[in-house]
PDB file of C-alpha atoms in Angstrom:
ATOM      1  CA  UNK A   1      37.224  -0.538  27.768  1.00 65.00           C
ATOM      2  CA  UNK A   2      33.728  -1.722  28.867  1.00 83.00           C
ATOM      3  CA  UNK A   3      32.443  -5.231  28.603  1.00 84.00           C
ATOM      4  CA  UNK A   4      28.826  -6.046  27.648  1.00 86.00           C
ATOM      5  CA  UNK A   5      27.103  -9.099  27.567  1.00 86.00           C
ATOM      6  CA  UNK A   6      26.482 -11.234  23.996  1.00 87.00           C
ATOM      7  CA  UNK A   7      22.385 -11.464  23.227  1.00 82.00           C
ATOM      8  CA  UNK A   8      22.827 -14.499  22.312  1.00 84.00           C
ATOM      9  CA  UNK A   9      24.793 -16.933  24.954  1.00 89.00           C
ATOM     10  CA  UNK A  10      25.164 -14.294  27.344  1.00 85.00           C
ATOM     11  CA  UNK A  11      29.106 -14.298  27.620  1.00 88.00           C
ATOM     12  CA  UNK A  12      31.155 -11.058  28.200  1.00 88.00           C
ATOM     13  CA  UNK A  13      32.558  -9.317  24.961  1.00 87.00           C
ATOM     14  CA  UNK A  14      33.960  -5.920  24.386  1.00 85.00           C
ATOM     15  CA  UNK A  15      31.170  -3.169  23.535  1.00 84.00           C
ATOM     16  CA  UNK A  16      32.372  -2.710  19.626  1.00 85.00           C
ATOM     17  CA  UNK A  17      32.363  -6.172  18.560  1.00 84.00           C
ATOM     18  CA  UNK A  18      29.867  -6.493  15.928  1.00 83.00           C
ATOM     19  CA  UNK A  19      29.189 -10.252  16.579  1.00 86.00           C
ATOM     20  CA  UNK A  20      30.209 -12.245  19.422  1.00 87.00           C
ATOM     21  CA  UNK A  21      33.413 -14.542  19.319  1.00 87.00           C
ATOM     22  CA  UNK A  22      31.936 -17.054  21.523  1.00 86.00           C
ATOM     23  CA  UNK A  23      29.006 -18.204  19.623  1.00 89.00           C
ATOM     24  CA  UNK A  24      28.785 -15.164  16.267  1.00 85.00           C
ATOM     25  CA  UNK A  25      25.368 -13.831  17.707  1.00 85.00           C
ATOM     26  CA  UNK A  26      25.183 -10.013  15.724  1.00 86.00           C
ATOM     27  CA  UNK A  27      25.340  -7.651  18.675  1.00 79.00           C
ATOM     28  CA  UNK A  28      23.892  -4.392  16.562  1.00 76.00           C
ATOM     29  CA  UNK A  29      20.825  -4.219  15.592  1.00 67.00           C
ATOM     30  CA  UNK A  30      20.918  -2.632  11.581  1.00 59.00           C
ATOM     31  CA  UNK A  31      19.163   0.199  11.125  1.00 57.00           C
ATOM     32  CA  UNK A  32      15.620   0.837   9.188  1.00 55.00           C
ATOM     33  CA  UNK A  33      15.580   0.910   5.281  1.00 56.00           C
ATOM     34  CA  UNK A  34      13.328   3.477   3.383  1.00 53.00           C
ATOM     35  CA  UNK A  35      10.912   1.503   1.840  1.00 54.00           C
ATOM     36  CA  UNK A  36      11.083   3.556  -1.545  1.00 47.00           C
ATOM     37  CA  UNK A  37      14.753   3.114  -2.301  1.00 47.00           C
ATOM     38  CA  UNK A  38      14.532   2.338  -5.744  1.00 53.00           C
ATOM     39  CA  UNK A  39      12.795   6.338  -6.283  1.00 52.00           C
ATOM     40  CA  UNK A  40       9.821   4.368  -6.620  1.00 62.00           C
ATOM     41  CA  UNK A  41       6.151   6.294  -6.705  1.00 75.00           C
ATOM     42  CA  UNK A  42       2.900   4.879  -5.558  1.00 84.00           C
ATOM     43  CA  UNK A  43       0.672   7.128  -8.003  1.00 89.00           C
ATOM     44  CA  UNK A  44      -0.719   3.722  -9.342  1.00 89.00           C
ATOM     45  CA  UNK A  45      -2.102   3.359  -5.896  1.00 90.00           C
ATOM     46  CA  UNK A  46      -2.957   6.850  -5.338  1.00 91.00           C
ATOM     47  CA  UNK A  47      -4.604   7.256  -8.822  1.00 91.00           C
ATOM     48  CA  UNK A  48      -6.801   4.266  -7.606  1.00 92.00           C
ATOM     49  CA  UNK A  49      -7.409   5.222  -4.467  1.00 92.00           C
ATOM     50  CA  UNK A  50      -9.157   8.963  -5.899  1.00 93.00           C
ATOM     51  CA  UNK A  51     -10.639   7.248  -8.338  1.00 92.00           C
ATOM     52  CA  UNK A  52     -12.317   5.000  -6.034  1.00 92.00           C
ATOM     53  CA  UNK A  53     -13.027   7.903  -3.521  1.00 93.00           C
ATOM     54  CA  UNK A  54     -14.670  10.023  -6.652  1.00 93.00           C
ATOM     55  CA  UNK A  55     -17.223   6.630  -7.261  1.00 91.00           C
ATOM     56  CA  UNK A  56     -17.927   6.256  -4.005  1.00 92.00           C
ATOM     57  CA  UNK A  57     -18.942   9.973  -3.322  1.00 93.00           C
ATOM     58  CA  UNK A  58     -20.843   9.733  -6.639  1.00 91.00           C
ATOM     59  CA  UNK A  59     -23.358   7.151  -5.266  1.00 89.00           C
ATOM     60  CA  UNK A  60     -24.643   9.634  -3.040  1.00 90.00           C
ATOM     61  CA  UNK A  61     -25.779  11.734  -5.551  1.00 87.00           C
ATOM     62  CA  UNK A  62     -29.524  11.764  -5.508  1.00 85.00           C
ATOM     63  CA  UNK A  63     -30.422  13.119  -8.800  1.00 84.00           C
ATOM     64  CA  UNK A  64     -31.410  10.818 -11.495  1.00 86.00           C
ATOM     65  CA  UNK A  65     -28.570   9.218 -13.627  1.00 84.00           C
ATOM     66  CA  UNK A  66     -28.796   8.957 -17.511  1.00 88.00           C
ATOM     67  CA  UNK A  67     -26.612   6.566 -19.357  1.00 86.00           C
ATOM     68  CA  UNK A  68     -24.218   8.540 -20.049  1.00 89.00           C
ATOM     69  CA  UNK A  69     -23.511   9.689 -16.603  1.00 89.00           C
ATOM     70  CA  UNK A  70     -23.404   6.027 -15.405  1.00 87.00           C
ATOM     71  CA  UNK A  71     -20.877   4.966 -18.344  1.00 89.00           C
ATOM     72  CA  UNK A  72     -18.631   7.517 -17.494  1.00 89.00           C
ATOM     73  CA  UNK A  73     -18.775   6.408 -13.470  1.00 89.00           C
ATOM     74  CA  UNK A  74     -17.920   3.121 -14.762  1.00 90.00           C
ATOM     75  CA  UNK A  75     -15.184   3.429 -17.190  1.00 93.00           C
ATOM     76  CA  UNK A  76     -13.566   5.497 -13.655  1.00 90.00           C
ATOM     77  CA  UNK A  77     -14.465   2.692 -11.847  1.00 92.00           C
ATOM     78  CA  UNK A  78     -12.708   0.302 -13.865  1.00 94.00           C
ATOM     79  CA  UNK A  79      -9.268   2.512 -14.740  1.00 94.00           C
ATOM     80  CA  UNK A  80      -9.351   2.734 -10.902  1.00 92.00           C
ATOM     81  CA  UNK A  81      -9.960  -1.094 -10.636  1.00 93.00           C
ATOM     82  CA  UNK A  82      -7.105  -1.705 -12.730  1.00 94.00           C
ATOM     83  CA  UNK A  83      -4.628   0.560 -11.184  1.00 91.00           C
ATOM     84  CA  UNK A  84      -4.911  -0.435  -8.442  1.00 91.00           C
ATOM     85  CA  UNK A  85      -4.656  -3.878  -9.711  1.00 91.00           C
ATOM     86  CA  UNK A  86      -1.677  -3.254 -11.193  1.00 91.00           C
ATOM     87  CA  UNK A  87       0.271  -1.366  -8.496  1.00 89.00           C
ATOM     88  CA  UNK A  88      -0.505  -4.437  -6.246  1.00 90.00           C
ATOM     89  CA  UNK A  89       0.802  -7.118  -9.059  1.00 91.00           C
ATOM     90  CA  UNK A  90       3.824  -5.306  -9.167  1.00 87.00           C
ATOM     91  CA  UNK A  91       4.522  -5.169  -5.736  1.00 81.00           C
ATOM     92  CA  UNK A  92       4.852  -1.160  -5.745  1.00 70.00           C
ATOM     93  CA  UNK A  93       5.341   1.036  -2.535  1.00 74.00           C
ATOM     94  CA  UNK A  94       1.372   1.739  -1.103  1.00 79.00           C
ATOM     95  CA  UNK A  95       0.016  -1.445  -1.421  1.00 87.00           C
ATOM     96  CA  UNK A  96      -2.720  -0.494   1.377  1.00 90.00           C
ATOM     97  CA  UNK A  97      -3.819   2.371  -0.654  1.00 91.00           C
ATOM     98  CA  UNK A  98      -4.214   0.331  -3.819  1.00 90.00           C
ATOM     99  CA  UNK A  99      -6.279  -2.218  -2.035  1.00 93.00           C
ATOM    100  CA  UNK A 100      -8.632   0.666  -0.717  1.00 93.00           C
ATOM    101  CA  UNK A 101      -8.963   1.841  -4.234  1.00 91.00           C
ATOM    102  CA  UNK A 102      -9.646  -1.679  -5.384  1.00 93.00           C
ATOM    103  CA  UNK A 103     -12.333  -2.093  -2.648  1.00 94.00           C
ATOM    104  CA  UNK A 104     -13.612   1.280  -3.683  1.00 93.00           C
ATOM    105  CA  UNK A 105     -13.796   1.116  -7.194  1.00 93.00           C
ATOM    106  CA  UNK A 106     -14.921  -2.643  -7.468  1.00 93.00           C
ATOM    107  CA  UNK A 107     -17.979  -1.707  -5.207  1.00 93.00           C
ATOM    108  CA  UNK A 108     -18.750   1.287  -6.927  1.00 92.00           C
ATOM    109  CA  UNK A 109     -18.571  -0.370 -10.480  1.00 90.00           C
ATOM    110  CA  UNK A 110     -21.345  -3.325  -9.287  1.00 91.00           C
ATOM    111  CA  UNK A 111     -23.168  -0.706  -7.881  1.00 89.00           C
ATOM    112  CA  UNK A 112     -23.119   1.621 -11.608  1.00 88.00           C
ATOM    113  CA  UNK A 113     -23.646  -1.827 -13.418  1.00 88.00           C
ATOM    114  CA  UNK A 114     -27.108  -2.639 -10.687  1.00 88.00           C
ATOM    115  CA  UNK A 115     -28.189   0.641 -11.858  1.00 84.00           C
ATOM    116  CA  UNK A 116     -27.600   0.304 -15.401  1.00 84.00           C
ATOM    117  CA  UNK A 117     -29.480  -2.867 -16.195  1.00 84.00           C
ATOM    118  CA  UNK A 118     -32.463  -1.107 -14.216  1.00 69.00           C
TER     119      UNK A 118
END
């Protein structure tokens, strides 16, 4: 039987004991939980984060835009604005990708609205 020492006062203890009888430190550490336990999806955050991808790449289209072509950019830009809104209100799985798509699609739909009122 081998003796280890307790991380938390330091006394000796046998190696199985889960906490410490001395002072009831936890001597294991648990191990990591999958962060989508629930079967949860981040396509909220995904959907957003395309969407916002699609706008941006759009901008660097040099041709000149009719206002039809800069509607449609914008109604992307805001479905993308609010899922990714939405998958970060509801505290979802992929909250970094749904604030990139936010990001994304918020600067993209102030840059289709500059271009619009031109």
């Amino acid at each position: 039987m081998a003796m280890v020492f307790c991380r938390g006062c330091a006394k000796q203890l046998h190696e199985t004991a889960h906490t410490c009888p001395h002072c009831g430190a936890p001597q294991f550490t648990s191990p990591p939980q999958a962060p989508t336990a629930r079967g949860e999806s981040s396509w909220l955050a995904i959907t957003s984060l395309i969407l916002g991808f699609l706008c941006v790449l759009a901008m660097f289209d040099e041709a000149e835009w009719d206002g039809d072509t800069l509607l449609g950019l914008g109604l992307f830009a805001s479905v993308g604005l609010v899922l990714g809104i939405v998958s970060i209100s509801q505290n979802k799985s992929g909250n970094g990708i749904a604030v990139a798509g936010v990001v994304m699609t918020a600067v993209s739909l102030l840059c289709f609205i500059g271009l619009s009122v031109n």
